[in-house]
Structures are given as C-alpha cells and as structure tokens.
Coordinates of C-alpha atoms and ligand atoms in Angstrom, one line a residue:
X28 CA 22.4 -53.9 64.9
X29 CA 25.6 -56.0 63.8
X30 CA 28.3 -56.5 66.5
X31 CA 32.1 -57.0 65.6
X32 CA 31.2 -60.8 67.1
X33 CA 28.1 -61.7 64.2
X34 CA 30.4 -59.8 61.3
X35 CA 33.1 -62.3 62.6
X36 CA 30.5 -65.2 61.9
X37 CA 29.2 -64.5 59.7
X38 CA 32.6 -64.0 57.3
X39 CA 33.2 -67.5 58.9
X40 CA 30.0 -69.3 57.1
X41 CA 30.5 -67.2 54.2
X42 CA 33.9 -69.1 53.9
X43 CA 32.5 -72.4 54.5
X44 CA 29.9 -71.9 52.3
X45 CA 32.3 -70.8 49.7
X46 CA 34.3 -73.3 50.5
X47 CA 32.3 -76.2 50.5
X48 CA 30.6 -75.1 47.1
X49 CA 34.0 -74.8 45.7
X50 CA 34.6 -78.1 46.6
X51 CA 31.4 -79.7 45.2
X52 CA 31.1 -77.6 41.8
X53 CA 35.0 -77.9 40.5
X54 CA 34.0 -82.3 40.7
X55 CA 31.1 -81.4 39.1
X56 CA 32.5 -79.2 36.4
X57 CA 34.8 -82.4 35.5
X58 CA 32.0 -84.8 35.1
X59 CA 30.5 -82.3 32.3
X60 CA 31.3 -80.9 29.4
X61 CA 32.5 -77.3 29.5
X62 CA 29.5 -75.9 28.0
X63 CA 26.9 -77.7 30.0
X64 CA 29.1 -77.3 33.6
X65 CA 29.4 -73.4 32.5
X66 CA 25.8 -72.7 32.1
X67 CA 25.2 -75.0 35.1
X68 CA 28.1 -72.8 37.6
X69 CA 26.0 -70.0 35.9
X70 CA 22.7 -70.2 37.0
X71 CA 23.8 -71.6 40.7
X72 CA 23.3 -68.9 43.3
X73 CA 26.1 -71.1 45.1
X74 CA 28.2 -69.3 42.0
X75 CA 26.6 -65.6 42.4
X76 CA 27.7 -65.5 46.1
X77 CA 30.9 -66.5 45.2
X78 CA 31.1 -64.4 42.4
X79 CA 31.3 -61.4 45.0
X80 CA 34.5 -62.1 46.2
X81 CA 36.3 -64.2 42.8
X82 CA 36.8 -62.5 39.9
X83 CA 33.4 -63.3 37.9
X84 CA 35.3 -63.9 34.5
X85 CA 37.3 -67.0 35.8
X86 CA 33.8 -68.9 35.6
X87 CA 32.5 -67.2 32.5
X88 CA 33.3 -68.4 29.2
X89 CA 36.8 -67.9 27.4
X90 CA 35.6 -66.2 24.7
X91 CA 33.8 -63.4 26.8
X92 CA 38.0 -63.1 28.7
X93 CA 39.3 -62.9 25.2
X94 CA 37.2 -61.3 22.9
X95 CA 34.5 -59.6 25.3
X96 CA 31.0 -61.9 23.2
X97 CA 29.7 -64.7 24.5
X98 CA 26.7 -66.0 23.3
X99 CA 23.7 -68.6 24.5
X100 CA 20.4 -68.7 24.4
X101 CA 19.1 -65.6 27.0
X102 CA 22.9 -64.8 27.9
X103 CA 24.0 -63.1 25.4
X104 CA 26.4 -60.3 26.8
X105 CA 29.7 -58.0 25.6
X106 CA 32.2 -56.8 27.4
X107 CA 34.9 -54.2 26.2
X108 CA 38.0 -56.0 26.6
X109 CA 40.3 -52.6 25.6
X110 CA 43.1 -54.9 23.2
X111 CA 44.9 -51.9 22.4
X112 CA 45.3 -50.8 26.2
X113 CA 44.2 -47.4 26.1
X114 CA 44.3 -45.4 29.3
X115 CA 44.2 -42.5 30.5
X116 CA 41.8 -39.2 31.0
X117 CA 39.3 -39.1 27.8
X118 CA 41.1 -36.0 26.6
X119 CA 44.7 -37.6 26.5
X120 CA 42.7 -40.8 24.4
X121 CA 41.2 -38.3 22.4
X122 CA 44.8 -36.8 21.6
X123 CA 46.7 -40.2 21.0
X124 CA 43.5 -41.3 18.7
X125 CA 43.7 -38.0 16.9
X126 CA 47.5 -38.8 16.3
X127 CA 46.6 -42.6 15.2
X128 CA 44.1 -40.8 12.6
X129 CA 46.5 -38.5 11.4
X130 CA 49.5 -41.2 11.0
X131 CA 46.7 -43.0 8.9
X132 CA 45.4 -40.7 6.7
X133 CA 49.2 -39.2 6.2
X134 CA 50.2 -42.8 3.9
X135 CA 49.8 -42.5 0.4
X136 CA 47.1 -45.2 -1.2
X137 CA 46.2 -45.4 -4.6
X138 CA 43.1 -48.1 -4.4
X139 CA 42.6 -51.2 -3.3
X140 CA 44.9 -53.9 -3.9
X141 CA 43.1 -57.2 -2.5
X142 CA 41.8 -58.2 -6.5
X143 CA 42.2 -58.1 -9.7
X144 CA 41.6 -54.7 -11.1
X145 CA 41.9 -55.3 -14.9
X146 CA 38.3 -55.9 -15.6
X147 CA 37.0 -53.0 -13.4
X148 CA 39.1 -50.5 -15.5
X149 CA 36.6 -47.8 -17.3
X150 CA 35.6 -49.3 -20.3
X151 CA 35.8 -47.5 -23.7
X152 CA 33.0 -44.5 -24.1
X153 CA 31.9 -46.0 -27.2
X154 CA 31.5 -49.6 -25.7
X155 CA 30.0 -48.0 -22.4
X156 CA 26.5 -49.8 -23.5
X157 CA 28.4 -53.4 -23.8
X158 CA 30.2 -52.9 -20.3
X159 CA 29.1 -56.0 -18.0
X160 CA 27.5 -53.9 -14.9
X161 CA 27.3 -55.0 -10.8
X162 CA 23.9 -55.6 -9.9
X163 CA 23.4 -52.5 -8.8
X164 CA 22.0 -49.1 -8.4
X165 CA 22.2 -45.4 -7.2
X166 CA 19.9 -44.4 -5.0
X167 CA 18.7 -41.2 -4.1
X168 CA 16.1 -40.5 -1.3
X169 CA 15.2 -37.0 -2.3
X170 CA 12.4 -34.5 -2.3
X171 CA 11.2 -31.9 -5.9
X172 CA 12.4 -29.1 -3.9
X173 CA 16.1 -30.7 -3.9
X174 CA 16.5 -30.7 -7.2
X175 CA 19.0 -27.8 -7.2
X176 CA 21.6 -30.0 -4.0
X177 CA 20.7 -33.1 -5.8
X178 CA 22.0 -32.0 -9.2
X179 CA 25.4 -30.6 -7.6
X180 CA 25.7 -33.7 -5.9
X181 CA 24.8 -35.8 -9.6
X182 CA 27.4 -33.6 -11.9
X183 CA 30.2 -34.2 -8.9
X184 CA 29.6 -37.8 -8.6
X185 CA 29.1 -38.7 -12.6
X186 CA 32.4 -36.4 -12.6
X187 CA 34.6 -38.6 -10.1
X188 CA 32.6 -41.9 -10.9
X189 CA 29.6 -42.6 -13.1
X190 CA 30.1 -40.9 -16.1
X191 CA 32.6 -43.6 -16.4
X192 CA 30.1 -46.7 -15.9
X193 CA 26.6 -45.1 -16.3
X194 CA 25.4 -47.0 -13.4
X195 CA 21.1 -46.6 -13.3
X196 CA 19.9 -44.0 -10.6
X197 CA 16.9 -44.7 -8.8
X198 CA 15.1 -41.2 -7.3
X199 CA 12.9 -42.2 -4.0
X200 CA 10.1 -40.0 -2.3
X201 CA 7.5 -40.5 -0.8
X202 CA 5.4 -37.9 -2.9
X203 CA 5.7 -38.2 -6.9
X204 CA 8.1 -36.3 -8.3
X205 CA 7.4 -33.7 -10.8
X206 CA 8.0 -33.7 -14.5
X207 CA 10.7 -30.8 -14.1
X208 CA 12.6 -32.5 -11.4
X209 CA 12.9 -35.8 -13.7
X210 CA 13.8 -33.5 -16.7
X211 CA 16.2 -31.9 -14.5
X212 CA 17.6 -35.0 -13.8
X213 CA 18.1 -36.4 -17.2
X214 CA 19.9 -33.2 -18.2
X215 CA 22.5 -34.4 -15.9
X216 CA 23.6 -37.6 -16.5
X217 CA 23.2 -40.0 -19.5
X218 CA 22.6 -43.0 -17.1
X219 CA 19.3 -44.7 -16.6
X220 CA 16.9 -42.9 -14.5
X221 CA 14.2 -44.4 -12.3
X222 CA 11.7 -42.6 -10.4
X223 CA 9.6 -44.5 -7.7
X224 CA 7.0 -43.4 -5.2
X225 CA 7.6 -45.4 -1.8
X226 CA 4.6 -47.4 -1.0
X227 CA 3.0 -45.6 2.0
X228 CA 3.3 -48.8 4.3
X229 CA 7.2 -48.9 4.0
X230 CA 7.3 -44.9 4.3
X231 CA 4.3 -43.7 7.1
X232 CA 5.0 -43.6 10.5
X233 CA 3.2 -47.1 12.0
X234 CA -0.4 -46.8 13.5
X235 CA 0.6 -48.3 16.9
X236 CA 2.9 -45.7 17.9
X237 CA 1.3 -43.4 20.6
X238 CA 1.4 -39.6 19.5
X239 CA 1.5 -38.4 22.9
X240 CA 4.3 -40.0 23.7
X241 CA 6.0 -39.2 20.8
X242 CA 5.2 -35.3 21.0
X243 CA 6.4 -35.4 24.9
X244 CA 9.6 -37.4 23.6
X245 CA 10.1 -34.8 20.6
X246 CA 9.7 -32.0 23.0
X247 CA 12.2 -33.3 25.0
X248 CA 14.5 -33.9 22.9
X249 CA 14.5 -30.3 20.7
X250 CA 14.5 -28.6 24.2
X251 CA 18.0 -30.3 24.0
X252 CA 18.5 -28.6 20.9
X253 CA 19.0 -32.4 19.1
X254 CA 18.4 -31.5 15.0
X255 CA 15.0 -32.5 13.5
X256 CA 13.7 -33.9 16.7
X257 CA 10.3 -32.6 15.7
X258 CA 10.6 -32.9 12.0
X259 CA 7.8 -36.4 12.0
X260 CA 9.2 -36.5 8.3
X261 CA 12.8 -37.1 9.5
X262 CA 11.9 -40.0 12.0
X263 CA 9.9 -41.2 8.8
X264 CA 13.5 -41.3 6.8
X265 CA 15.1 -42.9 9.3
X266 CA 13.5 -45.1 9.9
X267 CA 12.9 -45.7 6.2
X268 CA 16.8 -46.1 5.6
X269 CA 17.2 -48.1 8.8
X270 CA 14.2 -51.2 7.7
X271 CA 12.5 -50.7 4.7
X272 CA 14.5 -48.7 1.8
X273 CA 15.1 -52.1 0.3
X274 CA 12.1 -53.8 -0.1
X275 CA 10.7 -50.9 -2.5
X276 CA 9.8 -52.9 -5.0
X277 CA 11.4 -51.0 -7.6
X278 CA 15.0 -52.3 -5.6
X279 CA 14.2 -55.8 -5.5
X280 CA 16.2 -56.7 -8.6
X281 CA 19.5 -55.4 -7.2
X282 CA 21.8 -56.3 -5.2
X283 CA 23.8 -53.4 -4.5
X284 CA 23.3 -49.8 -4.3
X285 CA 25.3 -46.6 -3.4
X286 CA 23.4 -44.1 -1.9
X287 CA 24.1 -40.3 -2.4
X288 CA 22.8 -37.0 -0.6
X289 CA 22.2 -33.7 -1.8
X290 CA 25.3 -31.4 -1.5
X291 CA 27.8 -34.3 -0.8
X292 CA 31.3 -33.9 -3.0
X293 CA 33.4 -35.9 -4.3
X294 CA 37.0 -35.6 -4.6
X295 CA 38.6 -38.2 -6.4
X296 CA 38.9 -39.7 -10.0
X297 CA 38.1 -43.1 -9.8
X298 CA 39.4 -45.6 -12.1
X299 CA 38.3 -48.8 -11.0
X300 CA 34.5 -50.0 -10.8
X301 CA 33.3 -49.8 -7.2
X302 CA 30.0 -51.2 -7.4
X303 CA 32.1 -54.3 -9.1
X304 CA 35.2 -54.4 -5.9
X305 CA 32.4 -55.5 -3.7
X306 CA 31.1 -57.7 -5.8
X307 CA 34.0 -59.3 -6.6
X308 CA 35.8 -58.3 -3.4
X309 CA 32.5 -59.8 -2.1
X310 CA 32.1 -57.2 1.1
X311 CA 28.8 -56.7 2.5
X312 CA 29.2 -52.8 3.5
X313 CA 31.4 -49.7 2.3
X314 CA 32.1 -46.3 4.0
X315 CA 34.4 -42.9 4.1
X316 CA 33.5 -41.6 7.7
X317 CA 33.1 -43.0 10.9
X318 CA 31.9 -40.3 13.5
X319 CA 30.0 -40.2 17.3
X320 CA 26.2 -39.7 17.4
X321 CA 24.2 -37.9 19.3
X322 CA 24.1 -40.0 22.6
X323 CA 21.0 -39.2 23.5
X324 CA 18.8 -39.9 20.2
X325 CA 20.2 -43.6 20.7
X326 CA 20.0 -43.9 24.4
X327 CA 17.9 -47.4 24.4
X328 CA 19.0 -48.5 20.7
X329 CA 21.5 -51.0 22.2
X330 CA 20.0 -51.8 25.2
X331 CA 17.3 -53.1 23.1
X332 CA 19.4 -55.1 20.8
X333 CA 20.2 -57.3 24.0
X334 CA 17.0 -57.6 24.8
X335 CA 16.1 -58.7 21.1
X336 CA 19.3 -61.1 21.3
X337 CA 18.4 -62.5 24.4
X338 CA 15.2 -63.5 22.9
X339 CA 14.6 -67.3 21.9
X340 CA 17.1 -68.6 19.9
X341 CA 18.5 -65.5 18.4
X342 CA 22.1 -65.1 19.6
X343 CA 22.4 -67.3 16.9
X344 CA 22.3 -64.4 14.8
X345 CA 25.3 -62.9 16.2
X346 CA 28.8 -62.9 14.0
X347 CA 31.6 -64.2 16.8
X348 CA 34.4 -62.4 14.0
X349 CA 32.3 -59.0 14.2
X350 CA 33.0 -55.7 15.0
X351 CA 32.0 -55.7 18.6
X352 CA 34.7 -54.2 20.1
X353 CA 34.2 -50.9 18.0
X354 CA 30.8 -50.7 19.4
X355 CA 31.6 -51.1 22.7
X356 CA 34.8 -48.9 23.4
X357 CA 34.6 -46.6 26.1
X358 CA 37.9 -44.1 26.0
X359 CA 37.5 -41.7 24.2
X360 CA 34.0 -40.4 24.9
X361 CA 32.5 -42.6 28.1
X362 CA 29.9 -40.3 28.8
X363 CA 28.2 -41.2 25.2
X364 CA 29.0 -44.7 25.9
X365 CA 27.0 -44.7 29.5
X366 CA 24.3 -42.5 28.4
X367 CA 23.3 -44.9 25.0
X368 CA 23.7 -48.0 27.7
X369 CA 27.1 -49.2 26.8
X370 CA 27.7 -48.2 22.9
X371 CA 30.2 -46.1 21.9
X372 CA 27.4 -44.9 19.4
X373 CA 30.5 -44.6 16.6
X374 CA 29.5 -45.5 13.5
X375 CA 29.1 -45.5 9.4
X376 CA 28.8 -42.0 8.4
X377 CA 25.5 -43.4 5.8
X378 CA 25.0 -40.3 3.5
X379 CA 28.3 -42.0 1.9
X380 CA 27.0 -45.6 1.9
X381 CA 27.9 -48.7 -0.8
X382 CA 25.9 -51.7 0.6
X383 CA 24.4 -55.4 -0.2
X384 CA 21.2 -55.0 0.3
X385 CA 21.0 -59.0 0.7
X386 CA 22.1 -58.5 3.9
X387 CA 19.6 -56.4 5.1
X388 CA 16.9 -58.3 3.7
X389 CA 18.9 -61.5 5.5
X390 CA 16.6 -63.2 8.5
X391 CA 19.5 -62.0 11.3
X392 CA 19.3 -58.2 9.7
X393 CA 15.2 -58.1 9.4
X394 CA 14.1 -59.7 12.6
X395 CA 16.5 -57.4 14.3
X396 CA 14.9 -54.5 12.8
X397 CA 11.1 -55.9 13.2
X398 CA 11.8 -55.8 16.8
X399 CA 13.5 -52.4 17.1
X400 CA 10.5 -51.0 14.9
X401 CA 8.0 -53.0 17.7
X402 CA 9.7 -50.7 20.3
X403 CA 8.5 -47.5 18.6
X404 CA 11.7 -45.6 19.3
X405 CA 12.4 -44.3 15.7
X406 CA 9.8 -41.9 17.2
X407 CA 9.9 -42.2 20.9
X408 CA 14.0 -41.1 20.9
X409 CA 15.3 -40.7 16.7
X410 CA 17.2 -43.5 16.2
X411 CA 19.4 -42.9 13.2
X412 CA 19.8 -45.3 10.3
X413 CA 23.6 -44.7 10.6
X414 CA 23.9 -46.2 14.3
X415 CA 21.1 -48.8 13.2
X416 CA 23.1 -49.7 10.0
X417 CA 26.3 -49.7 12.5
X418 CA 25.0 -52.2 14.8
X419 CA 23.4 -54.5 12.3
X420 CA 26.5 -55.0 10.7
X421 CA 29.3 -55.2 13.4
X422 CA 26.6 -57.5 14.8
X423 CA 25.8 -59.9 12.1
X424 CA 28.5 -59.3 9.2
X425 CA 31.9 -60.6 9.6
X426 CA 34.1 -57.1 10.4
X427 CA 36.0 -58.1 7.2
X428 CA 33.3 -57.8 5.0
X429 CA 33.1 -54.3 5.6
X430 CA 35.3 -51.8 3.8
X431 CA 37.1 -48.4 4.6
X432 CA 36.9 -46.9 1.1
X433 CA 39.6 -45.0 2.1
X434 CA 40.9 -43.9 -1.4
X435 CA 37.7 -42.6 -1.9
X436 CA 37.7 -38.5 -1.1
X437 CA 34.1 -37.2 0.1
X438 CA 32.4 -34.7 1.9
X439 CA 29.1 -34.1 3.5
X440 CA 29.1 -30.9 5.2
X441 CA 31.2 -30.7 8.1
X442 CA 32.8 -33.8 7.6
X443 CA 35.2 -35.4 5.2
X444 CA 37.7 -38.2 4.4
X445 CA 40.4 -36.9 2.5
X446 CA 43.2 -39.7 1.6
X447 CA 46.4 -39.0 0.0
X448 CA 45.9 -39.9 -2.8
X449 CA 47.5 -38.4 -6.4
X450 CA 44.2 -39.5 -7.9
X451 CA 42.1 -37.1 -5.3
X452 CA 42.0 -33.1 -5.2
X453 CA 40.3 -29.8 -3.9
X454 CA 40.2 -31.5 -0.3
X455 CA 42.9 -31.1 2.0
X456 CA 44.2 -34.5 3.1
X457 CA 43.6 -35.6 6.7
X458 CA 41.3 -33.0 7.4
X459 CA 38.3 -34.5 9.0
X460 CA 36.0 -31.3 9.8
X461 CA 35.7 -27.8 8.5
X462 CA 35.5 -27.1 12.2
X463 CA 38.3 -27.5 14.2
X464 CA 36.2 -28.1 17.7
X465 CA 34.4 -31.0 15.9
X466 CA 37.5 -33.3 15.9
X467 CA 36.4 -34.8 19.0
X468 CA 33.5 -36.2 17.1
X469 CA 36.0 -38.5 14.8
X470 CA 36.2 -42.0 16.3
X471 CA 37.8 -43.4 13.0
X472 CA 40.9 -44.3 15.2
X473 CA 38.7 -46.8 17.0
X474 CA 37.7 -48.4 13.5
X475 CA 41.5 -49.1 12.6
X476 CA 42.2 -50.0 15.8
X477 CA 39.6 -52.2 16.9
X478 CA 38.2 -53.9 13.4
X479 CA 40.8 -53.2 10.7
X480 CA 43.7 -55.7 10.1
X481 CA 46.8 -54.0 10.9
X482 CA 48.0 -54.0 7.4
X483 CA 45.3 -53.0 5.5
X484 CA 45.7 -55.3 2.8
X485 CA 43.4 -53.8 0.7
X486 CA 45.6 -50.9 -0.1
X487 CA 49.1 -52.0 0.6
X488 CA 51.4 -54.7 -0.8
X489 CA 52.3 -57.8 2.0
Ligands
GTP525 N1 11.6 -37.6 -0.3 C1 12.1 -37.3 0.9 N2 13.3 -37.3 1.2 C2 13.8 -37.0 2.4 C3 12.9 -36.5 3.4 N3 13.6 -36.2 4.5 C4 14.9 -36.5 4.2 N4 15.0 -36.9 2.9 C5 16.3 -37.3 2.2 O1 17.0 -38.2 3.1 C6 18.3 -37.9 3.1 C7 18.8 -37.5 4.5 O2 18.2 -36.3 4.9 P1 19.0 -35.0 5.3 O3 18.0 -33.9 5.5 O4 20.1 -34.8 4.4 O5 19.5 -35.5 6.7 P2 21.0 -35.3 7.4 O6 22.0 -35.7 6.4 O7 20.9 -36.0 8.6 O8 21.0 -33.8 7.7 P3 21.8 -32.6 6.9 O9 23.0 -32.3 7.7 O10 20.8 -31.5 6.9 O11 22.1 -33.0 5.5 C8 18.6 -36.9 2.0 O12 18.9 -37.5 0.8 C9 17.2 -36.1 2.0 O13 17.0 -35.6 0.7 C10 11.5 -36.5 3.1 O14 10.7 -36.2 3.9 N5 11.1 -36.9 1.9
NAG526 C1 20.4 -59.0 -8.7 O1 20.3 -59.2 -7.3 C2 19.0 -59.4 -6.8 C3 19.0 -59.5 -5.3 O2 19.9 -60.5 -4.9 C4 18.4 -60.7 -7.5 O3 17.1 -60.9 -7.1 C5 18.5 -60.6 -9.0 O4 18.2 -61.8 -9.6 C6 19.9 -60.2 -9.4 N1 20.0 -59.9 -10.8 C7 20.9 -60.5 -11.6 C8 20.8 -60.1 -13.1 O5 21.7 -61.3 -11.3
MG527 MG1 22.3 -34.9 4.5

C-alpha cells in the first residue's frame, strides 16, 4: 500500500530527478546541433519521464508544432495541428464545412487561369489529325458485359471532351474482349482504340495470401453490409488500380491517362485541352470529388504506411509541402478517423481520375505500394485504390501538384461536382449527392481548407 508520507517522496525525487536532468540536458542541447541534441533528448528515458508532466512538443521538433510531420529515420510521425481552428460537436463542423462547400461551389469559374490557354484551344476538325497530343491516354477498366454503361459513358465524354482532341482509348480486362464489344466501341468514337488483356501477374490475386483468412475477413466484413466485400474480383481491381494498372505494358509509352467508368456523366463543354494543362501546368494528379470511405475497409491502411515509413531510410520519401493535414483531420467525422488509426480516410473520388503515371511508377510511390501488397490487406480488409491513390499522393507529391478540376462538371452515381459554370449544364450547381442524408459523406471543405491556396489561382485573377 502507498501512504500520503511515500506519495510525498516520492513527488520529491521525481522533482529532483526532473530537475537535475533538466539541468544536465539543456548544457548538453547547446554543445550540439539541434538535430543531433533532438534525437538525443528523444531517445533519453531521462526525457520520457519528464515528458509526463512538460508538454511533449516543446522537445519535439518545430516542424512537428507547426505543421504536425516530422520525419527521421524510424520516427516518422503526424500530428493534426487543426490551422483553421475548428471546434465544436462533429455535427456543428459538419454544418460550418457544409456552408464552406457551398460558398465554394456558389463562385462562378470559367477554367483555369494559371497558363497559357491559346495552344490548348480545340483545334480545327479538319486538322484534328495534325493537332500535337499529351502523352496520353483513356483508360477504361471494363468488362464485355459493360459494353451498354461503357458506351453511355464514351458518347458523354467524346460529347464534353474528346470528340474535340480524339485522344486514344485504351480498354483493360482481364478476359479478352469480344469482337462485338470492340465493334461497339469503334461505333462510338473516331479516336484510336486499344484493347489489352492484363497480364495475369499484374491482375490475380497473389499466391501468398491465406484464403482462410481472407474468407473469415470477407465474411466479416459483408456481415457489415460493406459493398463487394466478397466479390474476390473487386479486391482484384483494387488492387489492380491501387499498384499495377500502369505497368501494363500496353501503358508504358504514356505518361498520362484519364480514367473513365461506366455510367459516369459529364456536364460540361470543355474548350481547353486537359490532358495538355497538366502537362503544361505540370501537376501530378486531377480530381472532381473528394468524399469519406468506408472506415472500416481501410482500418490498418495508414497504420501501415507508418510502419512502411518507419522502415530504413524511407521517410525520405515523404513530401514536407504535402497534403498531410487533409489526411489527418479529425472534426468532422472522428469516429472514421479513430477506427482507420488516425486518417480521416477523405480522399480522391478515382472513377474521375487525370493522373501521371510517372509518379506511380516513381521509387517513393512503388515501394510504398510493394509493402502495402506484402501485408495482404487488399484482401484481408478491401483497401480501395481511392484512399491508396489519396495517401500516395498527399504523402509523396507536393499538395500543389494536385488539381481540383473544379470547372469540370461530373457524376458518378450518387455523387457529383457541379461548378458554376456558363460552360456546364443538366447538373444542378453545388449539389453534391442525389441523396440528401449523404452530405455528411462530402469532406471537400477539408480539401480547400487544409491543401488549397486560399485564392485558387488556378481559376481566379490575383
Ligand atoms: N475487366 C474488369 N473490370 C472490372 C472488374 N471489376 C470492376 N471492373 C471495372 O473497374 C471499375 C470500378 O468498378 P465498379 O464496379 O464501377 O466499382 P465502384 O465504382 O466502386 O462501384 P459502383 O458504385 O458499382 O460503380 C469499373 O470501370 C468496372 O468496369 C472485373 O472483374 N473485370
Ligand atoms: C510518354 O511518356 C512515357 C512515360 O514517361 C515515355 O516513356 C515516352 O517516351 C513518352 N513518349 C513521348 C512521345 O514523349
Ligand atoms: Mg463505378
């Protein structure tokens, strides 16, 4: 038992001690340089016992205060430092983000206005064939028995964009396709079609993943009514779209690629080259919608992105002028945050995706994902390659380099992004769902808020 007397002492020595290690390590932190007496106050337990009773950020480094990363070899670690203050129940956050999304999508923007856009202007029809392309393709995962969503999606797209560019598709599955789906296809477009069966090795599920763990984990999972838990072929696409999509051979000679869905819309009539504003805009990544995932399909995914970055030498891979803090925040839906392990699990809605593929094939990008694939978790939880996309990028690409297409209007069923634009119609602007109770699932707000220059200077004049 512990009498009032040893409490007393005991508080005593635990002043000494603090005091007297206060006294040796702030001499010591002078004789070295910051870094070294840092890591040094670090790893002291002298520093851990003290830590209980000083604030612990006073001896970690700035950065980690100010902008919530800090990064060394096996302490790499993130904190969400909240810049814009938000407080508050998670309903009232919800409400003043909801408000911030609205004000947003209520200016009127017309397209980007960061370059030049006299050379990206549709070229004449009858010079189409001379017209100086991006590198780049569109790509289309899709099965035969698509071909009906997939077309819809084609005549709305070559409508709003590509008729204008004739861009080269490139169809993917991972079973040939059949001579009346390519027909199909070249009915609908004059562009360039390509048709490529996915080598089985960058498609089939690996042969060290253990089935019975994965049917107990599917199990679980549809028992919590989470979509396509037990669809093997989804976990397949994911994790297709997440690691491997771009070293089909067939996609090695581009750079670029914009990826379309069946039974996505498009609202707006585009009259600048995309594919060529991130070439020349030189971004790494382009989106419409920014939305929540299902907590629970991602629950280790970031968890084990520490681990990977804690690794050797690979919090070298980290971008200090990435989107962090959008992966982090914790307002406006904690409980997803706490159950996927401390990410907010927003991210890049990726049936609308315009990306360089150079980055994902880039060291940082690849050895990220050859350790998430190690883990087995595309199959043991279903890791999306929206959140894995999401991650990669706010991790290793500068948040600059990534790009609200916000002029762009599109739709994948329930969700939208609808500017106000004169140039965009048949969607009604600043809607976000067709369902009003899915609102909550918007964390766009965060993405202004967190990763966007104030001014957008992409749309809107100095
Ligand atoms: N070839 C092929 N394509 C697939 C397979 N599974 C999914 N896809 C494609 O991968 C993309 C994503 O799949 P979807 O079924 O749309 O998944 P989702 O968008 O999460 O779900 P939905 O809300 O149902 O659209 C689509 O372009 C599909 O056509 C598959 O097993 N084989
Ligand atoms: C297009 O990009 C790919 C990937 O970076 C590259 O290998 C290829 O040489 C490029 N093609 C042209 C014509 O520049
Ligand atoms: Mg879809």
């Amino acid at each position: 038992m512990i009498n009032a007397l040893s409490v007393k002492v005991s508080k005593t020595v635990l002043l000494i001690v603090g005091l007297v290690n206060v006294l040796i390590l702030i001499p010591l932190l002078l004789l070295y340089k910051h870094e070294d007496a840092k890591s040094l106050l670090y790893s002291s337990t002298a520093f851990k016992k003290l830590g209980q009773h000083l604030d612990p950020l006073m001896y970690t480094s700035e950065t980690y205060r100010q902008w919530g990363w800090h990064l060394e070899p096996a302490n790499v670690k993130f904190r969400f430092t909240n810049p814009m203050g938000k407080s508050g129940s998670p309903e009232e956050v919800l409400e003043n983000n909801k408000a911030v999304y609205e004000a947003e999508l209520a200016k009127e923007v017309t397209e980007p206005k960061d370059i030049d856009l006299t050379d990206l202007r549709p070229p004449d029809k009858k010079h189409i064939d001379q017209y100086v392309r991006a590198n780049a393709t569109i790509i289309a995962l899709v099965r035969n028995q698509e071909m009906t969503s997939i077309r819809r999606t084609i005549r709305r797209f070559e409508k709003s964009f590509n008729s204008k560019y004739r861009y080269p598709y490139t169809f993917i599955n991972d079973e040939p396709f059949t001579q009346r789906f390519k027909d199909k296809m070249a009915q609908t477009t004059e562009a360039p079609l390509n048709f490529v069966v996915i080598p089985p090795e960058l498609w089939d599920k690996p042969e060290f993943i253990d089935v019975t763990r994965e049917s107990e984990a599917m199990n679980i999972m549809a028992n919590h009514n989470i979509a396509y838990a037990k669809k093997a072929s989804y976990h397949n696409m994911c994790r297709f779209y997440s690691g491997t999509f771009y070293n089909v051979p067939e996609l090695k000679q581009f750079k670029y690629y914009w990826r379309i869905e069946p039974n996505v819309d498009f609202f707006t009539d585009v009259q600048y080259d995309v594919l060529k504003y991130m070439e020349k805009a030189k971004k790494v990544y382009g989106f419409t919608v920014n939305l929540y995932d299902i907590d629970e399909t991602v629950a280790t995914l970031w968890p084990e992105t520490l681990n990977f970055l804690n690794q050797g030498d690979n919090y070298k891979y980290v971008n200090p002028n990435g989107a962090h803090q959008w992966l982090l925040e914790n307002k406006q839906n904690p409980k997803k945050n706490s159950v996927a392990g401390g990410y907010s699990t927003c991210h890049f809605w990726s049936n609308f995706e315009i990306g360089d593929m150079d980055f994902f094939r880039s060291e940082a990008y690849s050895e990220w994902f050859k350790y998430l694939d190690s883990t087995g978790k595309f199959y043991y939880e279903r890791w999306g390659d929206a959140p894995v996309h999401s991650i990669g990028l706010a991790l290793f690409a500068d948040k600059r380099d990534i790009h609200w297409f916000r002029d762009l209007g599109y739709e994948h069923d329930p969700y939208y992004n609808c500017p106000n634009n004169p140039k965009t119609s048949r969607c009604t602007a600043g809607k976000f769902s067709r369902w009003k109770h899915l609102d909550d699932q918007n964390c766009m707000a965060n993405w202004f808020q967190l990763s966007m220059s104030s001014k957008d200077t992409s749309y809107f004049e100095e």
